[in-house]
Short mmCIF file of C-alpha atoms in Angstrom, two decimals:
data_model
loop_
_atom_site.label_atom_id
_atom_site.label_comp_id
_atom_site.label_asym_id
_atom_site.label_seq_id
_atom_site.Cartn_x
_atom_site.Cartn_y
_atom_site.Cartn_z
CA LYS C 21 -29.42 -29.29 47.62
CA GLN C 22 -32.14 -30.54 50.38
CA ALA C 23 -33.60 -29.18 53.40
CA ARG C 24 -34.58 -30.66 56.31
CA ALA C 25 -36.08 -29.52 59.87
CA LEU C 26 -33.61 -29.02 62.44
CA SER C 27 -36.62 -28.22 64.62
CA ASP C 28 -39.78 -26.36 64.66
CA ASN C 29 -38.15 -23.51 63.72
CA VAL C 30 -34.92 -24.06 61.96
CA GLN C 31 -34.09 -25.69 58.72
CA GLU C 32 -31.26 -26.92 57.51
CA LEU C 33 -30.06 -26.37 54.00
CA HIS C 34 -27.52 -28.35 52.73
CA LEU C 35 -25.81 -27.40 49.32
CA GLN C 36 -23.45 -29.53 47.55
CA THR C 37 -21.32 -27.72 45.26
CA PRO C 38 -19.89 -29.00 41.53
CA ARG C 39 -16.37 -30.48 41.82
CA SER C 40 -14.98 -27.87 40.06
CA GLN C 41 -16.40 -25.27 41.94
CA ARG C 42 -15.58 -25.77 45.32
CA LEU C 43 -16.09 -22.89 47.90
CA ARG C 44 -13.00 -21.97 49.78
CA PHE C 45 -14.16 -20.49 53.24
CA LEU C 46 -12.68 -20.42 56.69
CA ALA C 47 -14.59 -21.56 59.86
CA GLY C 48 -16.99 -18.81 61.25
CA GLN C 49 -17.55 -16.81 57.92
CA SER C 50 -20.87 -16.48 56.18
CA VAL C 51 -21.88 -16.07 52.71
CA SER C 52 -24.82 -15.04 50.68
CA VAL C 53 -27.33 -17.55 49.46
CA GLY C 54 -29.49 -16.66 46.78
CA LEU C 55 -32.76 -19.06 46.16
CA PRO C 56 -34.44 -19.02 43.12
CA GLY C 57 -37.24 -15.92 43.05
CA LYS C 58 -35.91 -14.71 46.48
CA ARG C 59 -33.78 -12.00 47.89
CA PRO C 60 -30.38 -13.19 49.06
CA LEU C 61 -29.81 -13.90 52.54
CA GLU C 62 -26.52 -13.78 54.37
CA LEU C 63 -25.66 -16.77 56.42
CA PRO C 64 -22.94 -18.11 58.33
CA VAL C 65 -21.48 -21.31 57.18
CA ALA C 66 -22.35 -24.55 59.56
CA SER C 67 -20.14 -26.84 58.05
CA CYS C 68 -16.41 -27.52 58.96
CA PRO C 69 -14.21 -26.23 55.68
CA CYS C 70 -12.58 -29.82 55.48
CA ASP C 71 -15.66 -30.56 53.57
CA ASP C 72 -15.78 -27.64 51.19
CA ARG C 73 -18.27 -29.00 48.62
CA ASN C 74 -20.80 -29.92 51.45
CA LEU C 75 -22.49 -26.34 52.99
CA LEU C 76 -24.75 -26.34 55.37
CA PHE C 77 -26.54 -23.59 56.69
CA HIS C 78 -29.18 -23.14 59.85
CA ILE C 79 -32.14 -20.81 58.86
CA HIS C 80 -34.41 -19.42 61.49
CA ARG C 81 -38.00 -19.47 60.90
CA SER C 82 -37.51 -15.48 61.39
CA ALA C 83 -36.06 -15.50 58.01
CA GLY C 84 -39.19 -15.29 56.40
CA GLU C 85 -40.23 -16.39 52.93
CA VAL C 86 -36.63 -18.34 52.67
CA TYR C 87 -37.56 -20.74 55.73
CA GLU C 88 -40.98 -21.19 54.36
CA THR C 89 -39.81 -22.07 50.80
CA LEU C 90 -37.41 -24.72 52.13
CA ALA C 91 -40.11 -25.75 54.56
CA SER C 92 -42.64 -26.37 52.13
CA GLY C 93 -40.10 -28.40 49.68
CA ALA C 94 -40.41 -25.61 47.01
CA VAL C 95 -36.49 -25.90 46.58
CA ALA C 96 -35.80 -29.22 44.56
CA LYS C 97 -32.45 -30.78 43.99
CA GLY C 98 -31.11 -29.34 40.80
CA ASP C 99 -32.55 -25.99 41.57
CA GLU C 100 -29.65 -23.02 40.99
CA VAL C 101 -28.74 -21.55 43.93
CA LEU C 102 -26.19 -18.64 44.21
CA VAL C 103 -23.51 -18.27 46.68
CA ASN C 104 -21.30 -15.30 46.96
CA GLY C 105 -18.78 -14.80 49.34
CA PRO C 106 -16.92 -15.91 51.87
CA TYR C 107 -17.31 -12.79 53.98
CA GLY C 108 -16.08 -12.12 57.93
CA ASP C 109 -13.02 -12.58 60.14
CA PHE C 110 -15.16 -14.47 63.02
CA LEU C 111 -12.38 -17.14 62.78
CA LEU C 112 -10.49 -19.52 64.64
CA ASN C 113 -6.75 -18.44 66.08
CA GLU C 114 -5.41 -21.55 65.38
CA ASN C 115 -1.80 -20.36 66.86
CA SER C 116 -3.28 -20.18 70.23
CA ALA C 117 -3.26 -22.49 72.65
CA ARG C 118 -5.78 -20.73 75.04
CA THR C 119 -9.01 -22.06 76.28
CA GLN C 120 -11.60 -21.27 73.72
CA LEU C 121 -14.95 -20.16 74.72
CA TYR C 122 -17.95 -20.66 72.51
CA ILE C 123 -21.15 -18.49 73.43
CA ALA C 124 -24.18 -19.02 71.16
CA PHE C 125 -27.72 -17.53 71.17
CA GLY C 126 -30.10 -19.67 68.72
CA THR C 127 -29.08 -19.89 65.27
CA GLY C 128 -25.95 -18.30 66.28
CA PHE C 129 -24.85 -21.91 67.05
CA ALA C 130 -23.80 -22.29 63.22
CA PRO C 131 -20.71 -20.50 62.90
CA ILE C 132 -19.78 -21.75 66.12
CA LYS C 133 -20.35 -25.18 65.13
CA SER C 134 -18.21 -24.70 61.91
CA LEU C 135 -15.39 -23.52 64.46
CA ILE C 136 -15.60 -26.32 66.59
CA GLU C 137 -15.71 -29.10 63.89
CA HIS C 138 -12.56 -27.43 62.49
CA ALA C 139 -10.57 -27.11 65.59
CA MET C 140 -11.34 -30.57 65.79
CA ALA C 141 -10.39 -31.77 62.50
CA ILE C 142 -7.07 -30.09 63.01
CA ASP C 143 -6.58 -31.66 65.78
CA GLU C 144 -6.61 -28.22 68.15
CA ASN C 145 -5.77 -29.20 71.79
CA ALA C 146 -6.91 -26.51 73.65
CA SER C 147 -9.72 -26.92 76.20
CA MET C 148 -13.19 -26.07 74.53
CA HIS C 149 -16.15 -24.75 76.34
CA LEU C 150 -19.56 -24.08 74.32
CA TYR C 151 -22.49 -22.46 76.07
CA TRP C 152 -25.39 -22.55 74.11
CA MET C 153 -28.35 -20.39 75.08
CA ALA C 154 -31.95 -20.43 73.40
CA ASP C 155 -35.56 -19.40 74.13
CA ARG C 156 -36.88 -23.00 74.56
CA CYS C 157 -35.31 -26.18 75.07
CA GLU C 158 -36.32 -27.26 71.54
CA ASP C 159 -34.35 -24.51 70.14
CA HIS C 160 -30.93 -26.16 70.96
CA TYR C 161 -31.90 -28.43 67.89
CA LEU C 162 -28.39 -29.71 67.78
CA ASP C 163 -28.19 -30.53 71.24
CA ASN C 164 -27.38 -34.43 70.66
CA LEU C 165 -24.73 -33.58 68.58
CA CYS C 166 -23.03 -31.46 71.02
CA ARG C 167 -23.46 -34.04 73.83
CA SER C 168 -21.74 -36.54 71.74
CA TRP C 169 -18.90 -34.06 71.93
CA ASN C 170 -18.88 -33.59 75.22
CA ASP C 171 -19.01 -37.47 75.56
CA ALA C 172 -16.19 -38.08 73.27
CA LEU C 173 -13.53 -35.43 73.94
CA ASP C 174 -11.65 -34.84 77.12
CA ASP C 175 -11.04 -31.33 77.23
CA PHE C 176 -14.86 -30.26 75.67
CA HIS C 177 -17.52 -28.89 77.71
CA TYR C 178 -21.03 -28.01 76.79
CA ARG C 179 -23.17 -26.38 78.54
CA PRO C 180 -27.14 -25.70 77.24
CA LEU C 181 -29.17 -22.69 78.72
CA ARG C 182 -32.56 -21.36 78.40
CA ALA C 183 -33.46 -17.93 78.50
CA GLY C 184 -35.92 -17.43 81.24
CA VAL C 185 -38.24 -14.71 82.51
CA ALA C 186 -36.73 -11.04 82.58
CA GLY C 187 -33.35 -12.28 81.49
CA SER C 188 -32.34 -14.95 83.81
CA GLN C 189 -30.88 -17.79 82.94
CA HIS C 190 -31.42 -21.69 83.48
CA GLN C 191 -29.29 -24.92 82.65
CA ALA C 192 -31.91 -26.83 80.09
#
């Protein structure tokens, strides 16, 4: 397990399961993650199910003590982390050829990332449109990844948006 800062407000938690205990989940689902001495936190999985040993989670500063624990480096390799789940039915409809529209706000990008990576892994040929809203430009913490998808895939369209004053929207 390891944590890394994706921005000044978001930590990425990377857990690797033992080979014999892979987590079977579907793109877009969530799990309950319990760090040592902390209350469990329900988090969407940000990684693709195609790599079910490596689980990624995006944790916002608003998660309080869990965020602070990760940011301070207090969670070390070998510490026990409890993962329960998966839960939820925010899933990719693999049988539909319709255009896929993804709208995310802040760390709500995590399950969207999982869905998009899964669609790419199964060679989904539907057009994909991603709109990612954030309060500040810096809160598009994986903007380069999204831009690389936009550049590499013919039918992928990415637009980062920033929330403005009084709810207006601006392209970031």
